[in-house]
Amino acid sequence: MNTGSNQTEPKRRGRRAGGEDTKAALLAAAREVFVERGYEGATVRSIAARAGVDAAMVNHWFGGKEGLFAKAVLQVPVDPSVLVERLLDGPDEEIGERIVRNFIGIWDPIGGGQFAAMVRSVTSHDQVAEVLRGFFVQTLIKRIVTHLDVSDAELRATLVASQIFGMGMVRYVVKFEPFASADVETMVKAIAPNLQRYLTGDLG
């Protein structure tokens, strides 16, 4: 009986290590392919081929292309598809508030360090900035604006992006006080109305 137990343990460890190796290979390959080809041009197959693994592993580890991009390039601790669903779950007139609450809820617990790292990466690499625009504006915010079925979708999406990134810059990168340490309710009251106007209000 002891022999059987000893044989089982190493096998579990081996599978776990191999899986982690596959995950790491996919993350490294994704960073290269996304920067080379942009978000739209990068495919799950091309990333998996670069990593030397089966394309099914992308879904297994990251839930798809969006999740892989979020972990490899943005390094955000939340699945983008889940985030969009969360933002759209509720009255349309409260989306601005949900954006602020979720943004702070994601980044505050980890000190905003990953957001600051992402901003530094964007400002020092034009390719990363282009990929980020394609993903953040076209894939995330555009999906919200499309759901709202409003005019000037492109403009609204970029205005929302400017507000969100500005909030992140001041709170996590340059850390201007008292903005950097303001509580959630203060941030919601100050920023959500402007975000809501960008999304559903009159831009004239």
Tab-separated table of N, CA and C in Angstrom, residues 30-174:
chain	number	residue	atom	x	y	z
A	30	ALA	N	2.602	34.926	-25.945
A	30	ALA	CA	1.540	35.918	-26.153
A	30	ALA	C	2.105	37.331	-26.138
A	31	ARG	N	3.007	37.627	-25.221
A	31	ARG	CA	3.597	38.973	-25.168
A	31	ARG	C	4.273	39.308	-26.494
A	32	GLU	N	4.972	38.342	-27.063
A	32	GLU	CA	5.669	38.564	-28.337
A	32	GLU	C	4.681	38.742	-29.489
A	33	VAL	N	3.724	37.831	-29.593
A	33	VAL	CA	2.806	37.832	-30.742
A	33	VAL	C	1.866	39.035	-30.695
A	34	PHE	N	1.371	39.404	-29.534
A	34	PHE	CA	0.481	40.563	-29.444
A	34	PHE	C	1.205	41.841	-29.859
A	35	VAL	N	2.448	41.982	-29.435
A	35	VAL	CA	3.199	43.174	-29.802
A	35	VAL	C	3.528	43.177	-31.292
A	36	GLU	N	3.861	42.020	-31.842
A	36	GLU	CA	4.220	41.923	-33.259
A	36	GLU	C	3.016	42.155	-34.173
A	37	ARG	N	1.872	41.596	-33.827
A	37	ARG	CA	0.725	41.569	-34.737
A	37	ARG	C	-0.456	42.425	-34.294
A	38	GLY	N	-0.406	42.975	-33.080
A	38	GLY	CA	-1.549	43.717	-32.570
A	38	GLY	C	-2.588	42.768	-32.018
A	39	TYR	N	-3.579	43.328	-31.326
A	39	TYR	CA	-4.579	42.464	-30.691
A	39	TYR	C	-5.413	41.721	-31.723
A	40	GLU	N	-5.864	42.421	-32.760
A	40	GLU	CA	-6.717	41.782	-33.770
A	40	GLU	C	-5.942	40.762	-34.589
A	41	GLY	N	-4.688	41.071	-34.905
A	41	GLY	CA	-3.893	40.187	-35.755
A	41	GLY	C	-3.396	38.935	-35.068
A	42	ALA	N	-3.268	38.994	-33.764
A	42	ALA	CA	-2.807	37.825	-33.010
A	42	ALA	C	-3.938	36.810	-32.894
A	43	THR	N	-3.643	35.567	-33.148
A	43	THR	CA	-4.645	34.509	-33.026
A	43	THR	C	-4.210	33.510	-31.958
A	44	VAL	N	-5.185	32.799	-31.430
A	44	VAL	CA	-4.893	31.769	-30.437
A	44	VAL	C	-3.966	30.718	-31.031
A	45	ARG	N	-4.198	30.355	-32.288
A	45	ARG	CA	-3.364	29.340	-32.942
A	45	ARG	C	-1.913	29.798	-33.079
A	46	SER	N	-1.738	31.068	-33.481
A	46	SER	CA	-0.368	31.556	-33.679
A	46	SER	C	0.389	31.648	-32.355
A	47	ILE	N	-0.313	32.031	-31.302
A	47	ILE	CA	0.319	32.113	-29.981
A	47	ILE	C	0.681	30.712	-29.481
A	48	ALA	N	-0.246	29.771	-29.630
A	48	ALA	CA	0.009	28.400	-29.189
A	48	ALA	C	1.159	27.783	-29.979
A	49	ALA	N	1.202	28.074	-31.281
A	49	ALA	CA	2.290	27.548	-32.113
A	49	ALA	C	3.630	28.108	-31.662
A	50	ARG	N	3.658	29.404	-31.349
A	50	ARG	CA	4.897	30.027	-30.870
A	50	ARG	C	5.348	29.374	-29.554
A	51	ALA	N	4.373	29.035	-28.728
A	51	ALA	CA	4.689	28.425	-27.435
A	51	ALA	C	4.979	26.932	-27.547
A	52	GLY	N	4.612	26.348	-28.700
A	52	GLY	CA	4.831	24.925	-28.892
A	52	GLY	C	3.860	24.053	-28.127
A	53	VAL	N	2.626	24.553	-27.959
A	53	VAL	CA	1.611	23.786	-27.231
A	53	VAL	C	0.328	23.739	-28.039
A	54	ASP	N	-0.604	22.917	-27.605
A	54	ASP	CA	-1.893	22.803	-28.269
A	54	ASP	C	-2.722	24.066	-28.006
A	55	ALA	N	-3.439	24.528	-29.040
A	55	ALA	CA	-4.246	25.751	-28.906
A	55	ALA	C	-5.320	25.620	-27.830
A	56	ALA	N	-5.759	24.403	-27.558
A	56	ALA	CA	-6.783	24.193	-26.532
A	56	ALA	C	-6.300	24.627	-25.152
A	57	MET	N	-4.994	24.675	-24.974
A	57	MET	CA	-4.440	25.080	-23.682
A	57	MET	C	-4.726	26.549	-23.364
A	58	VAL	N	-4.949	27.364	-24.395
A	58	VAL	CA	-5.282	28.773	-24.157
A	58	VAL	C	-6.615	28.874	-23.429
A	59	ASN	N	-7.600	28.143	-23.906
A	59	ASN	CA	-8.905	28.131	-23.244
A	59	ASN	C	-8.807	27.494	-21.862
A	60	HIS	N	-8.011	26.456	-21.767
A	60	HIS	CA	-7.876	25.741	-20.490
A	60	HIS	C	-7.303	26.643	-19.410
A	61	TRP	N	-6.271	27.403	-19.736
A	61	TRP	CA	-5.582	28.209	-18.739
A	61	TRP	C	-6.144	29.625	-18.605
A	62	PHE	N	-6.629	30.192	-19.717
A	62	PHE	CA	-6.980	31.614	-19.692
A	62	PHE	C	-8.404	31.920	-20.142
A	63	GLY	N	-9.141	30.915	-20.592
A	63	GLY	CA	-10.515	31.131	-21.010
A	63	GLY	C	-10.663	31.726	-22.395
A	64	GLY	N	-9.556	31.924	-23.121
A	64	GLY	CA	-9.622	32.476	-24.473
A	64	GLY	C	-8.601	33.578	-24.682
A	65	LYS	N	-8.695	34.192	-25.854
A	65	LYS	CA	-7.738	35.230	-26.247
A	65	LYS	C	-7.772	36.441	-25.322
A	66	GLU	N	-8.957	36.900	-24.932
A	66	GLU	CA	-9.065	38.072	-24.062
A	66	GLU	C	-8.383	37.836	-22.719
A	67	GLY	N	-8.656	36.678	-22.140
A	67	GLY	CA	-8.063	36.367	-20.850
A	67	GLY	C	-6.552	36.258	-20.931
A	68	LEU	N	-6.061	35.681	-22.018
A	68	LEU	CA	-4.623	35.563	-22.207
A	68	LEU	C	-3.977	36.938	-22.350
A	69	PHE	N	-4.613	37.813	-23.121
A	69	PHE	CA	-4.081	39.168	-23.299
A	69	PHE	C	-4.050	39.907	-21.963
A	70	ALA	N	-5.118	39.753	-21.196
A	70	ALA	CA	-5.199	40.439	-19.907
A	70	ALA	C	-4.064	40.016	-18.983
A	71	LYS	N	-3.738	38.734	-18.986
A	71	LYS	CA	-2.681	38.235	-18.108
A	71	LYS	C	-1.293	38.515	-18.665
A	72	ALA	N	-1.123	38.372	-19.981
A	72	ALA	CA	0.213	38.483	-20.574
A	72	ALA	C	0.661	39.922	-20.757
A	73	VAL	N	-0.221	40.787	-21.244
A	73	VAL	CA	0.163	42.162	-21.582
A	73	VAL	C	-0.300	43.147	-20.521
A	74	LEU	N	-1.589	43.108	-20.199
A	74	LEU	CA	-2.114	44.049	-19.204
A	74	LEU	C	-1.777	43.631	-17.780
A	75	GLN	N	-1.645	42.321	-17.576
A	75	GLN	CA	-1.377	41.766	-16.249
A	75	GLN	C	-2.431	42.183	-15.233
A	76	VAL	N	-3.681	42.239	-15.692
A	76	VAL	CA	-4.769	42.592	-14.778
A	76	VAL	C	-5.284	41.336	-14.083
A	77	PRO	N	-5.698	41.462	-12.824
A	77	PRO	CA	-6.110	40.291	-12.047
A	77	PRO	C	-7.577	39.930	-12.219
A	78	VAL	N	-8.151	40.156	-13.390
A	78	VAL	CA	-9.557	39.825	-13.614
A	78	VAL	C	-9.776	39.494	-15.076
A	79	ASP	N	-10.676	38.559	-15.349
A	79	ASP	CA	-10.992	38.180	-16.719
A	79	ASP	C	-11.798	39.303	-17.376
A	80	PRO	N	-11.367	39.798	-18.557
A	80	PRO	CA	-12.058	40.915	-19.213
A	80	PRO	C	-13.534	40.641	-19.498
A	81	SER	N	-13.852	39.436	-19.928
A	81	SER	CA	-15.248	39.105	-20.229
A	81	SER	C	-16.114	39.181	-18.975
A	82	VAL	N	-15.570	38.696	-17.874
A	82	VAL	CA	-16.293	38.758	-16.602
A	82	VAL	C	-16.480	40.212	-16.182
A	83	LEU	N	-15.451	41.031	-16.402
A	83	LEU	CA	-15.530	42.440	-16.036
A	83	LEU	C	-16.617	43.157	-16.824
A	84	VAL	N	-16.682	42.923	-18.133
A	84	VAL	CA	-17.703	43.562	-18.962
A	84	VAL	C	-19.093	43.145	-18.509
A	85	GLU	N	-19.276	41.864	-18.228
A	85	GLU	CA	-20.576	41.387	-17.737
A	85	GLU	C	-20.962	42.082	-16.435
A	86	ARG	N	-19.976	42.259	-15.577
A	86	ARG	CA	-20.208	42.913	-14.284
A	86	ARG	C	-20.622	44.375	-14.490
A	87	LEU	N	-19.970	45.041	-15.439
A	87	LEU	CA	-20.275	46.448	-15.683
A	87	LEU	C	-21.650	46.633	-16.318
A	88	LEU	N	-22.068	45.660	-17.111
A	88	LEU	CA	-23.370	45.764	-17.783
A	88	LEU	C	-24.523	45.228	-16.939
A	89	ASP	N	-24.207	44.643	-15.797
A	89	ASP	CA	-25.223	44.033	-14.940
A	89	ASP	C	-25.854	45.080	-14.028
A	90	GLY	N	-26.889	45.736	-14.550
A	90	GLY	CA	-27.573	46.756	-13.772
A	90	GLY	C	-28.124	47.840	-14.672
A	91	PRO	N	-28.756	48.854	-14.102
A	91	PRO	CA	-29.331	49.940	-14.897
A	91	PRO	C	-28.265	50.663	-15.726
A	92	ASP	N	-28.611	51.004	-16.967
A	92	ASP	CA	-27.668	51.712	-17.846
A	92	ASP	C	-27.219	53.042	-17.249
A	93	GLU	N	-28.116	53.690	-16.527
A	93	GLU	CA	-27.786	55.011	-15.978
A	93	GLU	C	-26.812	54.939	-14.786
A	94	GLU	N	-26.418	53.720	-14.406
A	94	GLU	CA	-25.473	53.569	-13.294
A	94	GLU	C	-24.160	52.928	-13.731
A	95	ILE	N	-23.940	52.832	-15.046
A	95	ILE	CA	-22.709	52.191	-15.530
A	95	ILE	C	-21.475	52.985	-15.108
A	96	GLY	N	-21.558	54.307	-15.153
A	96	GLY	CA	-20.425	55.125	-14.741
A	96	GLY	C	-19.996	54.812	-13.316
A	97	GLU	N	-20.973	54.662	-12.452
A	97	GLU	CA	-20.686	54.326	-11.050
A	97	GLU	C	-20.050	52.951	-10.940
A	98	ARG	N	-20.574	51.974	-11.692
A	98	ARG	CA	-20.018	50.616	-11.621
A	98	ARG	C	-18.592	50.576	-12.149
A	99	ILE	N	-18.293	51.406	-13.153
A	99	ILE	CA	-16.928	51.451	-13.681
A	99	ILE	C	-15.957	51.916	-12.604
A	100	VAL	N	-16.305	52.986	-11.909
A	100	VAL	CA	-15.420	53.513	-10.864
A	100	VAL	C	-15.248	52.489	-9.742
A	101	ARG	N	-16.349	51.911	-9.290
A	101	ARG	CA	-16.283	50.939	-8.193
A	101	ARG	C	-15.432	49.725	-8.576
A	102	ASN	N	-15.614	49.232	-9.806
A	102	ASN	CA	-14.858	48.050	-10.221
A	102	ASN	C	-13.385	48.373	-10.452
A	103	PHE	N	-13.109	49.529	-11.022
A	103	PHE	CA	-11.722	49.916	-11.261
A	103	PHE	C	-10.950	49.976	-9.944
A	104	ILE	N	-11.516	50.673	-8.970
A	104	ILE	CA	-10.855	50.790	-7.671
A	104	ILE	C	-10.839	49.444	-6.954
A	105	GLY	N	-11.925	48.683	-7.107
A	105	GLY	CA	-11.991	47.373	-6.471
A	105	GLY	C	-10.963	46.399	-7.006
A	106	ILE	N	-10.575	46.558	-8.269
A	106	ILE	CA	-9.560	45.683	-8.877
A	106	ILE	C	-8.152	46.102	-8.458
A	107	TRP	N	-7.862	47.392	-8.540
A	107	TRP	CA	-6.479	47.848	-8.384
A	107	TRP	C	-6.089	48.202	-6.962
A	108	ASP	N	-6.988	48.735	-6.159
A	108	ASP	CA	-6.628	49.129	-4.798
A	108	ASP	C	-6.089	47.965	-3.952
A	109	PRO	N	-6.729	46.784	-3.993
A	109	PRO	CA	-6.246	45.695	-3.135
A	109	PRO	C	-4.812	45.264	-3.424
A	110	ILE	N	-4.319	45.522	-4.649
A	110	ILE	CA	-2.939	45.130	-4.970
A	110	ILE	C	-2.044	46.363	-5.103
A	111	GLY	N	-2.510	47.486	-4.564
A	111	GLY	CA	-1.681	48.676	-4.490
A	111	GLY	C	-1.468	49.409	-5.794
A	112	GLY	N	-2.136	48.978	-6.860
A	112	GLY	CA	-1.999	49.657	-8.139
A	112	GLY	C	-0.665	49.437	-8.825
A	113	GLY	N	0.175	48.559	-8.264
A	113	GLY	CA	1.504	48.345	-8.832
A	113	GLY	C	1.489	47.856	-10.261
A	114	GLN	N	0.574	46.924	-10.561
A	114	GLN	CA	0.500	46.390	-11.920
A	114	GLN	C	-0.005	47.442	-12.906
A	115	PHE	N	-0.883	48.325	-12.441
A	115	PHE	CA	-1.342	49.404	-13.314
A	115	PHE	C	-0.174	50.328	-13.640
A	116	ALA	N	0.617	50.678	-12.638
A	116	ALA	CA	1.778	51.536	-12.853
A	116	ALA	C	2.763	50.881	-13.821
A	117	ALA	N	2.974	49.572	-13.682
A	117	ALA	CA	3.885	48.850	-14.580
A	117	ALA	C	3.356	48.871	-16.006
A	118	MET	N	2.035	48.722	-16.154
A	118	MET	CA	1.431	48.751	-17.476
A	118	MET	C	1.621	50.120	-18.126
A	119	VAL	N	1.425	51.186	-17.364
A	119	VAL	CA	1.593	52.538	-17.892
A	119	VAL	C	3.036	52.769	-18.331
A	120	ARG	N	3.996	52.313	-17.532
A	120	ARG	CA	5.402	52.463	-17.914
A	120	ARG	C	5.710	51.707	-19.192
A	121	SER	N	5.126	50.520	-19.337
A	121	SER	CA	5.339	49.723	-20.541
A	121	SER	C	4.759	50.419	-21.764
A	122	VAL	N	3.577	51.009	-21.600
A	122	VAL	CA	2.919	51.703	-22.708
A	122	VAL	C	3.719	52.926	-23.141
A	123	THR	N	4.205	53.697	-22.174
A	123	THR	CA	4.905	54.939	-22.505
A	123	THR	C	6.286	54.691	-23.106
A	124	SER	N	6.835	53.500	-22.904
A	124	SER	CA	8.177	53.227	-23.426
A	124	SER	C	8.174	52.360	-24.682
A	125	HIS	N	7.022	51.812	-25.052
A	125	HIS	CA	6.944	50.962	-26.240
A	125	HIS	C	5.709	51.327	-27.058
A	126	ASP	N	5.932	51.892	-28.229
A	126	ASP	CA	4.809	52.291	-29.083
A	126	ASP	C	3.932	51.113	-29.464
A	127	GLN	N	4.576	49.944	-29.689
A	127	GLN	CA	3.793	48.773	-30.099
A	127	GLN	C	2.818	48.351	-29.017
A	128	VAL	N	3.282	48.416	-27.766
A	128	VAL	CA	2.407	48.029	-26.652
A	128	VAL	C	1.240	49.006	-26.539
A	129	ALA	N	1.522	50.292	-26.744
A	129	ALA	CA	0.464	51.300	-26.687
A	129	ALA	C	-0.592	51.029	-27.746
A	130	GLU	N	-0.146	50.651	-28.938
A	130	GLU	CA	-1.090	50.370	-30.033
A	130	GLU	C	-1.949	49.158	-29.708
A	131	VAL	N	-1.302	48.120	-29.166
A	131	VAL	CA	-2.039	46.913	-28.788
A	131	VAL	C	-3.046	47.228	-27.691
A	132	LEU	N	-2.636	48.041	-26.736
A	132	LEU	CA	-3.518	48.398	-25.628
A	132	LEU	C	-4.733	49.169	-26.119
A	133	ARG	N	-4.515	50.098	-27.044
A	133	ARG	CA	-5.644	50.854	-27.607
A	133	ARG	C	-6.635	49.907	-28.274
A	134	GLY	N	-6.093	48.990	-29.069
A	134	GLY	CA	-6.960	48.053	-29.769
A	134	GLY	C	-7.785	47.206	-28.829
A	135	PHE	N	-7.176	46.792	-27.734
A	135	PHE	CA	-7.880	45.931	-26.794
A	135	PHE	C	-8.804	46.722	-25.876
A	136	PHE	N	-8.258	47.715	-25.207
A	136	PHE	CA	-8.998	48.424	-24.173
A	136	PHE	C	-10.166	49.212	-24.755
A	137	VAL	N	-9.894	49.947	-25.830
A	137	VAL	CA	-10.956	50.783	-26.406
A	137	VAL	C	-11.906	49.952	-27.248
A	138	GLN	N	-11.347	49.152	-28.179
A	138	GLN	CA	-12.192	48.437	-29.128
A	138	GLN	C	-12.887	47.222	-28.518
A	139	THR	N	-12.195	46.520	-27.641
A	139	THR	CA	-12.760	45.274	-27.123
A	139	THR	C	-13.569	45.470	-25.848
A	140	LEU	N	-13.093	46.297	-24.934
A	140	LEU	CA	-13.788	46.448	-23.661
A	140	LEU	C	-14.808	47.595	-23.676
A	141	ILE	N	-14.303	48.819	-23.794
A	141	ILE	CA	-15.212	49.969	-23.695
A	141	ILE	C	-16.194	50.005	-24.858
A	142	LYS	N	-15.728	49.654	-26.043
A	142	LYS	CA	-16.617	49.677	-27.211
A	142	LYS	C	-17.790	48.717	-27.019
A	143	ARG	N	-17.538	47.618	-26.341
A	143	ARG	CA	-18.606	46.648	-26.092
A	143	ARG	C	-19.687	47.264	-25.203
A	144	ILE	N	-19.252	48.062	-24.242
A	144	ILE	CA	-20.205	48.730	-23.352
A	144	ILE	C	-21.004	49.776	-24.121
A	145	VAL	N	-20.306	50.576	-24.929
A	145	VAL	CA	-20.971	51.626	-25.701
A	145	VAL	C	-21.939	51.013	-26.714
A	146	THR	N	-21.546	49.910	-27.331
A	146	THR	CA	-22.424	49.232	-28.289
A	146	THR	C	-23.686	48.733	-27.603
A	147	HIS	N	-23.532	48.221	-26.409
A	147	HIS	CA	-24.687	47.764	-25.624
A	147	HIS	C	-25.654	48.918	-25.374
A	148	LEU	N	-25.121	50.103	-25.137
A	148	LEU	CA	-25.966	51.263	-24.836
A	148	LEU	C	-26.651	51.811	-26.080
A	149	ASP	N	-26.127	51.462	-27.264
A	149	ASP	CA	-26.722	51.877	-28.541
A	149	ASP	C	-26.871	53.403	-28.617
A	150	VAL	N	-25.748	54.089	-28.443
A	150	VAL	CA	-25.739	55.548	-28.485
A	150	VAL	C	-24.931	56.034	-29.689
A	151	SER	N	-25.078	57.312	-30.007
A	151	SER	CA	-24.340	57.885	-31.126
A	151	SER	C	-22.887	58.147	-30.721
A	152	ASP	N	-22.045	58.426	-31.718
A	152	ASP	CA	-20.638	58.782	-31.476
A	152	ASP	C	-19.918	57.733	-30.629
A	153	ALA	N	-20.085	56.473	-31.002
A	153	ALA	CA	-19.532	55.375	-30.202
A	153	ALA	C	-18.016	55.475	-30.043
A	154	GLU	N	-17.310	55.777	-31.125
A	154	GLU	CA	-15.844	55.850	-31.059
A	154	GLU	C	-15.396	56.953	-30.103
A	155	LEU	N	-16.012	58.127	-30.239
A	155	LEU	CA	-15.649	59.249	-29.385
A	155	LEU	C	-15.951	58.936	-27.929
A	156	ARG	N	-17.121	58.382	-27.681
A	156	ARG	CA	-17.500	58.055	-26.300
A	156	ARG	C	-16.521	57.049	-25.695
A	157	ALA	N	-16.139	56.039	-26.467
A	157	ALA	CA	-15.217	55.020	-25.966
A	157	ALA	C	-13.871	55.628	-25.592
A	158	THR	N	-13.354	56.529	-26.424
A	158	THR	CA	-12.054	57.131	-26.123
A	158	THR	C	-12.150	58.126	-24.964
A	159	LEU	N	-13.278	58.805	-24.834
A	159	LEU	CA	-13.463	59.703	-23.701
A	159	LEU	C	-13.483	58.917	-22.386
A	160	VAL	N	-14.167	57.787	-22.383
A	160	VAL	CA	-14.203	56.938	-21.196
A	160	VAL	C	-12.792	56.437	-20.880
A	161	ALA	N	-12.069	56.031	-21.915
A	161	ALA	CA	-10.691	55.553	-21.720
A	161	ALA	C	-9.818	56.633	-21.102
A	162	SER	N	-9.982	57.872	-21.566
A	162	SER	CA	-9.173	58.971	-21.023
A	162	SER	C	-9.463	59.192	-19.546
A	163	GLN	N	-10.728	59.060	-19.169
A	163	GLN	CA	-11.108	59.253	-17.773
A	163	GLN	C	-10.557	58.134	-16.895
A	164	ILE	N	-10.677	56.895	-17.366
A	164	ILE	CA	-10.221	55.747	-16.583
A	164	ILE	C	-8.706	55.765	-16.420
A	165	PHE	N	-7.993	56.000	-17.528
A	165	PHE	CA	-6.533	56.010	-17.437
A	165	PHE	C	-6.038	57.213	-16.639
A	166	GLY	N	-6.723	58.331	-16.774
A	166	GLY	CA	-6.356	59.491	-15.970
A	166	GLY	C	-6.514	59.205	-14.491
A	167	MET	N	-7.611	58.547	-14.137
A	167	MET	CA	-7.847	58.172	-12.748
A	167	MET	C	-6.739	57.247	-12.249
A	168	GLY	N	-6.377	56.276	-13.056
A	168	GLY	CA	-5.315	55.353	-12.663
A	168	GLY	C	-3.961	56.022	-12.534
A	169	MET	N	-3.659	56.930	-13.451
A	169	MET	CA	-2.386	57.645	-13.407
A	169	MET	C	-2.248	58.445	-12.115
A	170	VAL	N	-3.283	59.208	-11.784
A	170	VAL	CA	-3.212	60.082	-10.611
A	170	VAL	C	-3.243	59.275	-9.311
A	171	ARG	N	-3.996	58.197	-9.301
A	171	ARG	CA	-4.145	57.414	-8.056
A	171	ARG	C	-2.966	56.470	-7.817
A	172	TYR	N	-2.430	55.851	-8.896
A	172	TYR	CA	-1.443	54.786	-8.706
A	172	TYR	C	-0.034	55.103	-9.208
A	173	VAL	N	0.108	56.071	-10.093
A	173	VAL	CA	1.428	56.346	-10.664
A	173	VAL	C	2.053	57.589	-10.022
A	174	VAL	N	1.433	58.757	-10.198
A	174	VAL	CA	1.972	59.979	-9.593
A	174	VAL	C	1.473	60.185	-8.164
